[in-house]
Coordinates of N, CA and C and ligand atoms in Angstrom, one line a residue:
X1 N 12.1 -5.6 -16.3 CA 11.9 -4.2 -16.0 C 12.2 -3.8 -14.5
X2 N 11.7 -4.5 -13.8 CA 11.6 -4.6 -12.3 C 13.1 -4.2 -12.1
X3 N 13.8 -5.5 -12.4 CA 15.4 -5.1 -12.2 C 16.5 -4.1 -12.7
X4 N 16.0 -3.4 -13.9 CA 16.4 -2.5 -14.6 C 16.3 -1.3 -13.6
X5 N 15.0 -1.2 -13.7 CA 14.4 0.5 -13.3 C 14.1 0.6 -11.9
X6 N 13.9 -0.6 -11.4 CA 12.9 -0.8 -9.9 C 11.7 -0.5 -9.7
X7 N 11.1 -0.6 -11.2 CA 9.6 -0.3 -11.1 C 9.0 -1.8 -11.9
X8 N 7.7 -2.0 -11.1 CA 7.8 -3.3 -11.5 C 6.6 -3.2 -12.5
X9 N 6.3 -4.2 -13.5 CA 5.6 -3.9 -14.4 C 3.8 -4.3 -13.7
X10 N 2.8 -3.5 -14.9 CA 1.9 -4.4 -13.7 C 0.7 -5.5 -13.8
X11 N 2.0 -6.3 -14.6 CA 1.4 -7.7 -14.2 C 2.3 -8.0 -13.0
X12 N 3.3 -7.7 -12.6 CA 3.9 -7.8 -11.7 C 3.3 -7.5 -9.9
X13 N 2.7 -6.6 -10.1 CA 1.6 -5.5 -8.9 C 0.0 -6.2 -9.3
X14 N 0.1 -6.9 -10.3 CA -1.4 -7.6 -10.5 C -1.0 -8.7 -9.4
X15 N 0.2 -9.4 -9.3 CA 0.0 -10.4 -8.9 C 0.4 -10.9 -7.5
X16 N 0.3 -8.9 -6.7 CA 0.7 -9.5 -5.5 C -1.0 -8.9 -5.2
X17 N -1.8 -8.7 -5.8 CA -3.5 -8.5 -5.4 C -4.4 -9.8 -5.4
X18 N -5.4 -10.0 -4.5 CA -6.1 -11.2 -4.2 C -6.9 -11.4 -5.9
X19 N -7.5 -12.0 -5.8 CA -8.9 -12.0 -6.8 C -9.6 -10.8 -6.8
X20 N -10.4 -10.3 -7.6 CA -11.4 -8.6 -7.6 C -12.5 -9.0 -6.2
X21 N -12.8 -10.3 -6.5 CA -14.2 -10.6 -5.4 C -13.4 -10.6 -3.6
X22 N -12.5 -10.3 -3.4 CA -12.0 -10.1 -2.0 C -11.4 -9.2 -1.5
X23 N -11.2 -8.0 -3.1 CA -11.2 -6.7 -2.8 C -12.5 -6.0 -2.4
X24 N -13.3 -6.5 -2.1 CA -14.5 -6.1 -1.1 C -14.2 -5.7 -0.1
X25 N -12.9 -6.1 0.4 CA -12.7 -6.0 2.1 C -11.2 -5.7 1.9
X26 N -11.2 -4.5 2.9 CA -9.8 -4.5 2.5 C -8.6 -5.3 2.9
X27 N -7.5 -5.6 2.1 CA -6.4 -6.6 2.2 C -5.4 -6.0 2.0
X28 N -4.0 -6.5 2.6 CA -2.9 -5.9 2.6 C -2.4 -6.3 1.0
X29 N -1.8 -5.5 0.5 CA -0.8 -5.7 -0.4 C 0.7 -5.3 -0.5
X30 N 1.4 -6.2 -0.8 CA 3.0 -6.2 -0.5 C 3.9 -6.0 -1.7
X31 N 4.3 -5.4 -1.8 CA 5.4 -5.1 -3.0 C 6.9 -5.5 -2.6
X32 N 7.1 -6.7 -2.1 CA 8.6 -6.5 -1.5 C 9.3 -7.4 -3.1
X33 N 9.7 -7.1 -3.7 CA 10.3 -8.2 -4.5 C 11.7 -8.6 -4.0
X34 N 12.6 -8.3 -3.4 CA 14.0 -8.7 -3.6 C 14.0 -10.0 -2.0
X35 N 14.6 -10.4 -2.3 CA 15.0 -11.6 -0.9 C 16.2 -11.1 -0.2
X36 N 15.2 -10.1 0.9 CA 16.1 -9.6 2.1 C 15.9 -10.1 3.5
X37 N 17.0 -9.9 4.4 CA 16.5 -10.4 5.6 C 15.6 -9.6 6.7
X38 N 14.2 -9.5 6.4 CA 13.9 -8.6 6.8 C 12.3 -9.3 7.5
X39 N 11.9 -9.3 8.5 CA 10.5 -9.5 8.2 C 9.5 -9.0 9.4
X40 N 10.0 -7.4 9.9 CA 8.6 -6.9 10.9 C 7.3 -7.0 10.4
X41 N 7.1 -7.3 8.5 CA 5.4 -7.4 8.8 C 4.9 -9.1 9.1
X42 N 5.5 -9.8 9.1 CA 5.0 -11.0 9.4 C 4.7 -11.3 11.0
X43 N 6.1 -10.7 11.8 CA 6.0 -10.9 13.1 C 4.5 -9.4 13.5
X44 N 4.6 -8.7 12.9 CA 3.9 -7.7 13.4 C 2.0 -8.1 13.3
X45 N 2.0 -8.4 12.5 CA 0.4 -9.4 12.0 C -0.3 -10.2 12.9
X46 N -0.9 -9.5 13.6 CA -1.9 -10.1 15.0 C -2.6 -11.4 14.2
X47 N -2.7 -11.4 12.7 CA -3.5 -12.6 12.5 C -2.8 -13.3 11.4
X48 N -1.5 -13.4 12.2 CA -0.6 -14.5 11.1 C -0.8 -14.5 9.7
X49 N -1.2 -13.5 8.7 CA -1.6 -13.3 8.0 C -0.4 -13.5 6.9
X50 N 0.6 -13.1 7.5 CA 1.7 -12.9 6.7 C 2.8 -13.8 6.7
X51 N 3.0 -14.2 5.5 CA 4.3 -15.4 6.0 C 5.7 -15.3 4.8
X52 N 6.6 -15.4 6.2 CA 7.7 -15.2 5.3 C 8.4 -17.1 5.5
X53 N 8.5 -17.5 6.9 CA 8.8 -18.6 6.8 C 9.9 -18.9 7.4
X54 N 10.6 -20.1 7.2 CA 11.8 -20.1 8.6 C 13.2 -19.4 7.6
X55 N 12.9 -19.4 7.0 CA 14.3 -18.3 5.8 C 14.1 -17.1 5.7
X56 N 13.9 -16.1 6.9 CA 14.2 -14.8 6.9 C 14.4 -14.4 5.4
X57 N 14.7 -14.6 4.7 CA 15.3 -13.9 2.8 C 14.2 -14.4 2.1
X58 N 13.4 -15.2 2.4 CA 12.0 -15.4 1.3 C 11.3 -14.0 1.3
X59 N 10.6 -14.0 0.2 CA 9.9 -12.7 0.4 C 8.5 -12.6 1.0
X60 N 7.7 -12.2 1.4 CA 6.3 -12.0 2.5 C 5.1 -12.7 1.2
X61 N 4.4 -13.1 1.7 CA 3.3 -13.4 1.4 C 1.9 -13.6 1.9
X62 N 1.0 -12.7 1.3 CA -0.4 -12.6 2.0 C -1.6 -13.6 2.1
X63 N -1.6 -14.3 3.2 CA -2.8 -15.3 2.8 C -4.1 -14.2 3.3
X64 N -4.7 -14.1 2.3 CA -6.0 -12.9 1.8 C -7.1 -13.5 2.6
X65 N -6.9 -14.7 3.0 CA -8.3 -15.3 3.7 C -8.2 -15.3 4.9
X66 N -7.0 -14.6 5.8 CA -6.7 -14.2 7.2 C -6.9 -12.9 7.0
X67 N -6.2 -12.1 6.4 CA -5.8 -10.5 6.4 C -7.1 -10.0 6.2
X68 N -7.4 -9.0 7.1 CA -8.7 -8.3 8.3 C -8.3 -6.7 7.3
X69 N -6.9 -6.5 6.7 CA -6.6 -5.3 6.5 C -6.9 -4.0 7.4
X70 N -6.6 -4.8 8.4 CA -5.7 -3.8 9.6 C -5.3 -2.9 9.8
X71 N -4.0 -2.8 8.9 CA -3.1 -1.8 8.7 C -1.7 -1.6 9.5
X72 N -1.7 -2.6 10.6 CA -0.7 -2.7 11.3 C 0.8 -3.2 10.5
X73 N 0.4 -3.7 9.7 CA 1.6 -3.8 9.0 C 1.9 -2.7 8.1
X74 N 1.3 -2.1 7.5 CA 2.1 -1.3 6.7 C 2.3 -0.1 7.5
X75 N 2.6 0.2 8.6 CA 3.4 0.8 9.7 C 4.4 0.3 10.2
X76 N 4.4 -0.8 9.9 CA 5.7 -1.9 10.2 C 6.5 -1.8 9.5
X77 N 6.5 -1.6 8.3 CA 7.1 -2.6 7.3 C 8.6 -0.8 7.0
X78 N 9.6 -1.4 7.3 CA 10.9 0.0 7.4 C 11.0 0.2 5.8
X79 N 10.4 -0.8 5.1 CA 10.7 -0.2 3.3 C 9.2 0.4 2.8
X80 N 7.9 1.1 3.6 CA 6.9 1.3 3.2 C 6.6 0.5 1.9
X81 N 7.1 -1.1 2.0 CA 6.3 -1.9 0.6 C 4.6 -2.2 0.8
X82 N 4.2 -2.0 2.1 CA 2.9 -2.2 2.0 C 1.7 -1.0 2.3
X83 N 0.5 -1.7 1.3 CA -0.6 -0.5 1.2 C -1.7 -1.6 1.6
X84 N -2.7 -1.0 2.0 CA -3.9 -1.9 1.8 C -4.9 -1.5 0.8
X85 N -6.0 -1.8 0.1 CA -6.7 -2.0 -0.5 C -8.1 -2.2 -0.7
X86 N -8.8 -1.8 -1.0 CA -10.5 -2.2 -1.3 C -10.6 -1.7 -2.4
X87 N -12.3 -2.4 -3.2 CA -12.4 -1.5 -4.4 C -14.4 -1.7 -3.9
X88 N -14.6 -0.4 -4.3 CA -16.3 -0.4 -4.3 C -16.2 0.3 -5.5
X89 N -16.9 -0.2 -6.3 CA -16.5 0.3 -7.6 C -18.0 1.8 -7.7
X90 N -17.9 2.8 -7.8 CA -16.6 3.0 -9.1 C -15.2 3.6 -8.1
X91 N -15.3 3.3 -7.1 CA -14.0 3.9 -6.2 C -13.4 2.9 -5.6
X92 N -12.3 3.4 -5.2 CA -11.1 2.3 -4.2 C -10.5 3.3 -3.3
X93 N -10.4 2.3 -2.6 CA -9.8 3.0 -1.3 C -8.7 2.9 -0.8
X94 N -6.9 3.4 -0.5 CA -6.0 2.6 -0.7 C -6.0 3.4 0.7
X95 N -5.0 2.7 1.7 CA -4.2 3.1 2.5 C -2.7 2.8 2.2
X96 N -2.2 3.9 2.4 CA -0.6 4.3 1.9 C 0.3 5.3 3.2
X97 N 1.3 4.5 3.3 CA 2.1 5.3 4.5 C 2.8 6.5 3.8
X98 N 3.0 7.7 4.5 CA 3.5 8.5 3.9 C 4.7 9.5 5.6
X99 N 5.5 10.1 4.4 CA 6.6 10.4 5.3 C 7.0 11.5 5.1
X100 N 6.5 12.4 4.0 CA 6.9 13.6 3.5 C 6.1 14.9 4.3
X101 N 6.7 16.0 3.9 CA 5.9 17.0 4.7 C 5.8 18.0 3.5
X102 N 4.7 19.0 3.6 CA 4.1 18.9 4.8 C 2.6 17.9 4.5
X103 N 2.2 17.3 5.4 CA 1.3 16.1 5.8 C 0.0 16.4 4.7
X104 N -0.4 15.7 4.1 CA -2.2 16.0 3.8 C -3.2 15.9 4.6
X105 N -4.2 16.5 4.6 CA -5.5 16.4 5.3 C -6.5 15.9 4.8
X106 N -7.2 15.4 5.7 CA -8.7 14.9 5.4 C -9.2 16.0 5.0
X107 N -10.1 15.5 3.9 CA -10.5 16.9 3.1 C -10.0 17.5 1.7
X108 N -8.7 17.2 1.4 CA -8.1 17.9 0.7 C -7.5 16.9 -0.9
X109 N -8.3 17.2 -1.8 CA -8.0 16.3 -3.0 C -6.1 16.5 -3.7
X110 N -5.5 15.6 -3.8 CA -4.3 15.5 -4.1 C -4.1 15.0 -5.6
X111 N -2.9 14.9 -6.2 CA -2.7 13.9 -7.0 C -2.7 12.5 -6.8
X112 N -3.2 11.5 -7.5 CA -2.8 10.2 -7.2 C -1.5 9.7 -8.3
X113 N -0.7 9.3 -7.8 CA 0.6 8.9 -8.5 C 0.9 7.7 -9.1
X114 N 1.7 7.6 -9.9 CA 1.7 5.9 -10.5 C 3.3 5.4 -9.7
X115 N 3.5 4.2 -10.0 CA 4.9 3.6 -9.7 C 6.6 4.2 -10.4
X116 N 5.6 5.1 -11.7 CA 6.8 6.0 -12.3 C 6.7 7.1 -11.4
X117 N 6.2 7.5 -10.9 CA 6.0 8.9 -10.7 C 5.1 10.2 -11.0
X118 N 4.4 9.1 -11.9 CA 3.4 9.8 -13.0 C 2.0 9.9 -12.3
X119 N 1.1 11.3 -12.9 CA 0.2 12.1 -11.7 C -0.3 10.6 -13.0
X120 N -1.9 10.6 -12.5 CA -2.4 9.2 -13.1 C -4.2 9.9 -12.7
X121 N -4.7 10.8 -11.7 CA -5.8 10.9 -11.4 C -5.6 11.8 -10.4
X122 N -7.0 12.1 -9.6 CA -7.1 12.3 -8.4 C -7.1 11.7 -6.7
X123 N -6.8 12.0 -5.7 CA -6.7 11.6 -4.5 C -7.3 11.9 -3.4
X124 N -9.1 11.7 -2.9 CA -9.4 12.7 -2.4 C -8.7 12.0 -1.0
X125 N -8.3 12.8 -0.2 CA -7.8 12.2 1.1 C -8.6 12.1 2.2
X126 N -9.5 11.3 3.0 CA -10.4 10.3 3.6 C -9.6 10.9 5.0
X127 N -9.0 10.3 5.3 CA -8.6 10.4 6.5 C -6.8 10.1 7.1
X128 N -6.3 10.9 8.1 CA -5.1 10.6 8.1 C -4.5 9.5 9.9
X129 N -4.2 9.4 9.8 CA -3.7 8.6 11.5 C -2.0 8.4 11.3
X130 N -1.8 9.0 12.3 CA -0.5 9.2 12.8 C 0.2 7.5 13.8
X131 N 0.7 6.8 13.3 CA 1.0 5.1 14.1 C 1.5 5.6 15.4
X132 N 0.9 5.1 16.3 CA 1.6 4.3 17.6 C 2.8 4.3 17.5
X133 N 2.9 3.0 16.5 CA 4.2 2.4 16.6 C 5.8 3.0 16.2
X134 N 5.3 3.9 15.0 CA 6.0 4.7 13.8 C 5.7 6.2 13.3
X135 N 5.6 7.2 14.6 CA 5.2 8.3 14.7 C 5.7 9.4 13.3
X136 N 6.9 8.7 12.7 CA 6.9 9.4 11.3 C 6.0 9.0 10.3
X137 N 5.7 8.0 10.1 CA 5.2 7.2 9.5 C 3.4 7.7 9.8
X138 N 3.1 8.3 8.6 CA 1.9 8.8 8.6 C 0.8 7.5 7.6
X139 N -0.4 7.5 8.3 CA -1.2 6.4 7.6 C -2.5 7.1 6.8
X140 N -2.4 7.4 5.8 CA -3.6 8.3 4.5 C -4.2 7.2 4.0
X141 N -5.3 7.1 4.2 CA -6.5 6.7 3.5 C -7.0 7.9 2.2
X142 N -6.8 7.1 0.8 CA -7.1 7.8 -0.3 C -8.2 7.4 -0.9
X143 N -9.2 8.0 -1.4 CA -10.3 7.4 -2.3 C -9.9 8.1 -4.3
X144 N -9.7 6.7 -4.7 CA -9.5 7.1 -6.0 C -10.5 6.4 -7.1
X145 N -9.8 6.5 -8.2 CA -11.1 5.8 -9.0 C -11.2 4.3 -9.5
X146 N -11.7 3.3 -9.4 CA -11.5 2.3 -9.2 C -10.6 1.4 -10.5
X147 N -10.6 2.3 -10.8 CA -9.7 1.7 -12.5 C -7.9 2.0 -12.3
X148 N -7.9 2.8 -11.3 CA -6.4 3.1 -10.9 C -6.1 2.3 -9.8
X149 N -7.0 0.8 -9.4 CA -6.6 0.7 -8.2 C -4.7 -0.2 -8.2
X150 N -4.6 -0.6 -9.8 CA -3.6 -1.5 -9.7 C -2.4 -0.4 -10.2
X151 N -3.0 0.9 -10.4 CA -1.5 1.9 -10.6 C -1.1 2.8 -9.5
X152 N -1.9 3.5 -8.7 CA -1.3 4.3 -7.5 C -0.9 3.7 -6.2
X153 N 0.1 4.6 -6.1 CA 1.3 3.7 -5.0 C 1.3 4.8 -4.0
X154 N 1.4 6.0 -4.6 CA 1.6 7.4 -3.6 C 0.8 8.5 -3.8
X155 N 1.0 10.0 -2.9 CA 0.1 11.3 -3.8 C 1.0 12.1 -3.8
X156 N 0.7 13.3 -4.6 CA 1.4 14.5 -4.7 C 0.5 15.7 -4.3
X157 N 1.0 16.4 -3.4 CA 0.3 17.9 -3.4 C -0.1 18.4 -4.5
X158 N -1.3 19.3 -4.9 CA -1.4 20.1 -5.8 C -1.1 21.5 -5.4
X159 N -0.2 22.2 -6.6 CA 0.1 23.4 -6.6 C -1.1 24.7 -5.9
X160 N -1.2 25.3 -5.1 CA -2.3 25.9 -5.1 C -2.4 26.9 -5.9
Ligands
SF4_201 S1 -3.4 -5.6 7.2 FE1 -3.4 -6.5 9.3 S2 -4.3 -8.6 9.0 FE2 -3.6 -7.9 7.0 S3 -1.5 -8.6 6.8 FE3 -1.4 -6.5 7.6 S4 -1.3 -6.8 9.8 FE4 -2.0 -8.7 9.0
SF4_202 S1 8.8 -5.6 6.5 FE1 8.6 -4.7 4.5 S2 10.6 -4.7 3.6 FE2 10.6 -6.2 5.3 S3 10.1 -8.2 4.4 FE3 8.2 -7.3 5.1 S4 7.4 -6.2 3.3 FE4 9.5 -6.6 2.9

């Protein structure tokens, strides 16, 4: 499926997530699937968290028992493959880079979206931070419902 559509199925997105007991804290999660040469989130990881390895073309991988879930990397990363994560049930909390305009606010409930594109819930938006590093590159903290934590990737404005 992954190869076909470029959506990957989600046992696929299950299995770039830690265990449920370490989503207590939040952790980065990586969606990179293809073997490119690419690797600002590994160098960018103040806690070596991330390893791609001496072959630039392997794909990133998160050791969950370093990653602080920071967020420095998914400001890094030029293909926005990474989000971070928590779940306090019955909510989760994603952080998701966003690039579109015009911007969301803290405050303002959105759509939560799936990997199709499909609205899936709501989004209440938590807070926003504009990167240092990546002044396009906007950083949204979403609180959604904890059952959507393995389907929303992005949000959508709601029509007013
Ligand atoms: S969230 Fe922070 S600690 Fe975790 S992998 Fe990304 S940069 Fe490293
Ligand atoms: S920076 Fe992003 S696109 Fe590049 S290897 Fe890391 S996760 Fe993949």
């Amino acid at each position: 499926m992954l190869h076909k559509t470029g959506i990957p199925t989600i046992e696929q997105v299950k299995d770039q997530f830690p265990e449920q007991s370490k989503l207590s804290k939040p952790k980065a999660i990586i969606e990179c699937y293809e073997d490119i040469p690419c690797n600002p989130c590994e160098t960018s990881c103040p806690f070596q968290a991330i390893i791609i390895g001496p072959d630039i073309n392997q794909q990133p991988k998160v050791d969950f028992d370093k990653c602080t879930g920071c967020t420095i990397c998914v400001t890094s990363c030029p293909g926005l493959a990474i989000i971070v994560a928590e779940v306090h049930h019955p909510h989760a909390i994603i952080k998701i880079p966003y690039e579109f305009l015009p911007r969301p606010q803290k405050g303002e409930v959105w759509h939560a979206v799936n990997r199709s594109g499909e609205i899936v819930g709501d989004a209440n938006i938590l807070q926003t931070l504009v990167s240092r590093r990546q002044d396009r590159t906007l950083l949204v903290s979403i609180q959604i419902d904890s059952s959507l934590v393995y389907e929303v990737i992005t949000i959508r404005r709601k029509h007013a």
